[in-house]
XYZ file of C-alpha atoms in Angstrom:
188
model
C 40.081 122.141 78.421
C 38.073 119.089 79.483
C 38.781 117.271 76.214
C 42.510 117.987 76.528
C 42.714 117.222 80.278
C 39.800 114.874 81.089
C 41.077 114.076 84.596
C 40.855 117.706 85.749
C 37.757 118.837 87.639
C 36.397 122.080 86.216
C 34.299 124.498 88.224
C 32.306 127.009 86.194
C 31.685 130.377 87.859
C 28.387 131.763 86.601
C 24.982 132.954 87.736
C 23.348 132.299 84.343
C 21.408 129.098 83.703
C 22.204 129.086 79.967
C 25.913 129.171 80.799
C 25.471 126.224 83.171
C 23.751 124.224 80.438
C 26.499 125.093 77.941
C 29.182 124.185 80.498
C 27.444 120.919 81.314
C 27.341 120.032 77.613
C 31.101 120.762 77.465
C 31.876 118.612 80.536
C 32.115 120.892 83.575
C 32.092 119.210 86.984
C 30.861 121.891 89.410
C 28.679 125.017 89.249
C 29.927 127.947 91.341
C 27.009 130.401 91.525
C 27.698 133.632 93.403
C 23.994 134.490 93.266
C 22.491 131.596 95.205
C 20.040 131.231 92.340
C 18.748 134.790 92.841
C 19.905 136.462 89.593
C 18.408 133.956 87.121
C 15.045 132.355 87.879
C 15.999 129.223 85.886
C 19.368 128.621 87.561
C 18.324 126.096 90.186
C 16.141 124.143 87.755
C 19.080 123.764 85.358
C 21.438 122.772 88.189
C 18.891 120.195 89.350
C 18.505 118.845 85.814
C 22.272 118.509 85.309
C 22.792 117.015 88.797
C 26.086 118.891 89.074
C 27.562 119.741 92.491
C 26.610 123.306 93.393
C 28.528 126.012 95.256
C 26.031 128.158 97.166
C 27.421 131.564 98.108
C 26.003 134.069 100.581
C 25.255 137.349 98.814
C 22.838 140.263 98.888
C 19.560 139.712 97.057
C 20.145 141.640 93.832
C 22.910 141.981 91.279
C 22.897 145.764 91.706
C 23.273 145.445 95.499
C 25.745 142.554 95.675
C 28.609 144.758 96.890
C 26.473 147.126 98.965
C 27.670 146.891 102.579
C 24.834 145.529 104.697
C 24.498 146.355 108.375
C 24.527 142.867 109.879
C 23.927 142.667 113.612
C 25.519 139.219 113.635
C 27.156 138.183 110.362
C 27.508 134.526 111.345
C 23.830 134.296 112.229
C 22.831 136.110 109.010
C 24.955 133.807 106.830
C 23.588 130.711 108.572
C 19.994 131.890 108.203
C 20.636 132.445 104.485
C 22.228 128.984 104.130
C 19.353 127.350 106.004
C 16.717 128.982 103.791
C 18.624 128.305 100.572
C 19.439 124.682 101.480
C 15.727 124.030 102.011
C 15.000 125.403 98.519
C 17.862 123.395 96.992
C 16.682 120.161 98.601
C 13.147 120.783 97.322
C 14.622 121.030 93.802
C 16.584 117.800 94.334
C 19.985 119.489 94.677
C 21.871 117.724 97.462
C 25.556 117.933 96.531
C 26.198 121.444 97.871
C 29.330 123.318 98.919
C 28.813 126.432 101.056
C 30.696 129.691 100.469
C 30.128 132.479 103.041
C 30.876 135.107 100.373
C 33.904 136.987 101.625
C 34.060 140.377 99.930
C 30.402 140.520 98.936
C 28.470 143.172 100.882
C 30.365 142.675 104.128
C 32.418 145.114 106.152
C 36.017 144.438 107.187
C 34.740 143.736 110.713
C 32.156 141.256 109.373
C 34.799 139.395 107.419
C 37.208 139.232 110.348
C 34.390 137.876 112.505
C 33.602 135.260 109.844
C 37.279 134.201 109.818
C 37.145 133.867 113.615
C 33.873 131.914 113.477
C 34.363 129.656 110.453
C 33.619 126.592 112.597
C 30.076 127.913 113.152
C 29.286 128.611 109.494
C 27.027 126.191 107.683
C 26.274 123.904 110.617
C 28.985 121.431 109.551
C 26.587 119.639 107.199
C 28.216 120.632 103.895
C 31.820 121.307 102.861
C 32.812 124.913 103.399
C 34.664 126.833 100.675
C 36.645 129.884 101.760
C 37.600 132.478 99.129
C 39.772 135.129 100.778
C 42.672 135.235 98.321
C 43.574 138.827 97.409
C 40.508 140.238 99.171
C 40.502 143.917 100.093
C 39.566 143.283 103.732
C 43.096 141.905 104.120
C 45.221 144.260 102.018
C 43.491 147.627 102.488
C 43.844 147.830 106.303
C 47.514 146.861 105.897
C 48.124 149.513 103.239
C 49.314 146.851 100.822
C 48.367 145.710 97.336
C 46.529 142.452 96.595
C 49.803 140.952 95.343
C 51.662 141.734 98.582
C 49.586 139.791 101.108
C 50.616 136.205 100.406
C 51.981 135.624 103.929
C 48.947 137.154 105.641
C 46.579 135.178 103.407
C 48.342 131.894 104.158
C 48.078 132.543 107.908
C 44.339 133.061 107.467
C 44.098 129.961 105.258
C 45.693 127.910 108.034
C 43.281 129.394 110.570
C 40.185 128.488 108.530
C 41.494 124.998 107.756
C 41.941 124.391 111.487
C 38.285 125.384 111.944
C 37.016 122.901 109.376
C 37.122 124.643 105.987
C 37.458 122.000 103.270
C 38.125 124.045 100.106
C 40.240 127.154 99.530
C 39.721 129.366 96.476
C 43.193 130.739 95.772
C 45.365 132.693 93.373
C 48.762 131.640 94.787
C 48.448 127.896 94.255
C 52.009 126.925 95.264
C 51.805 128.896 98.533
C 48.350 127.541 99.330
C 49.575 123.988 98.692
C 52.390 124.537 101.222
C 49.816 125.748 103.751
C 47.515 122.769 103.142
C 50.460 120.332 103.343
C 51.570 121.919 106.615
C 48.024 121.676 107.996
C 47.692 118.019 106.974
C 51.073 117.125 108.497
C 50.409 118.772 111.860
C-alpha cells in the first residue's frame, strides 16, 4: 500500500513487536498498540528504536482480561492514572510522540463509557492528542436495540460532542459521515 500510495499515512494496529518491526521496514507511519506495551515485553523497545508515533490505549493488564468489565470507582481518574504511569515509562524509553486512546469498548461498562464521553476534556491532561474510537461500539447500539450498522446518526452526534471537548482524532468506519461531522465542527 505504501509503495502504491506513498503520500498516505498508515497506522498499524498490533500489540506484537515483530509486527511493528515488519511494518516499519514496509513503511508504516504510526503504531496503534491496544496493549499499552503490556502483551509483548519487547514492544516499547521496538517502538523506541523505530521512533514511530505511538498510540497508547487504556486497557486491562492481560490479553485474557482485556474485555473483562472492571469495577471502576471513577473511570476518568482510572484512565488518567494509567496514562500518567504509562507516559512516564514511554518517556524513559525515549518515546515522546504519543497519541492517547481511552479504550472505548475495552473492559468498561456502558455507564463508564458514557461518563468518558461526557468527560473527554479531562482525559489525558491535554498534553497529547486524544484519539476517540467509538464507531460501531456496543455501548451505543445495544441500549438502543439497534445493530452496529444502524447507529450512524447517534455516532456522529457523539463525535461532535467529543470534538467540542478537544478530541483530535476519530477512529471511524463511516468515513463520509465522519468527514461531514468534522467539517461542521470546523466551520462552527
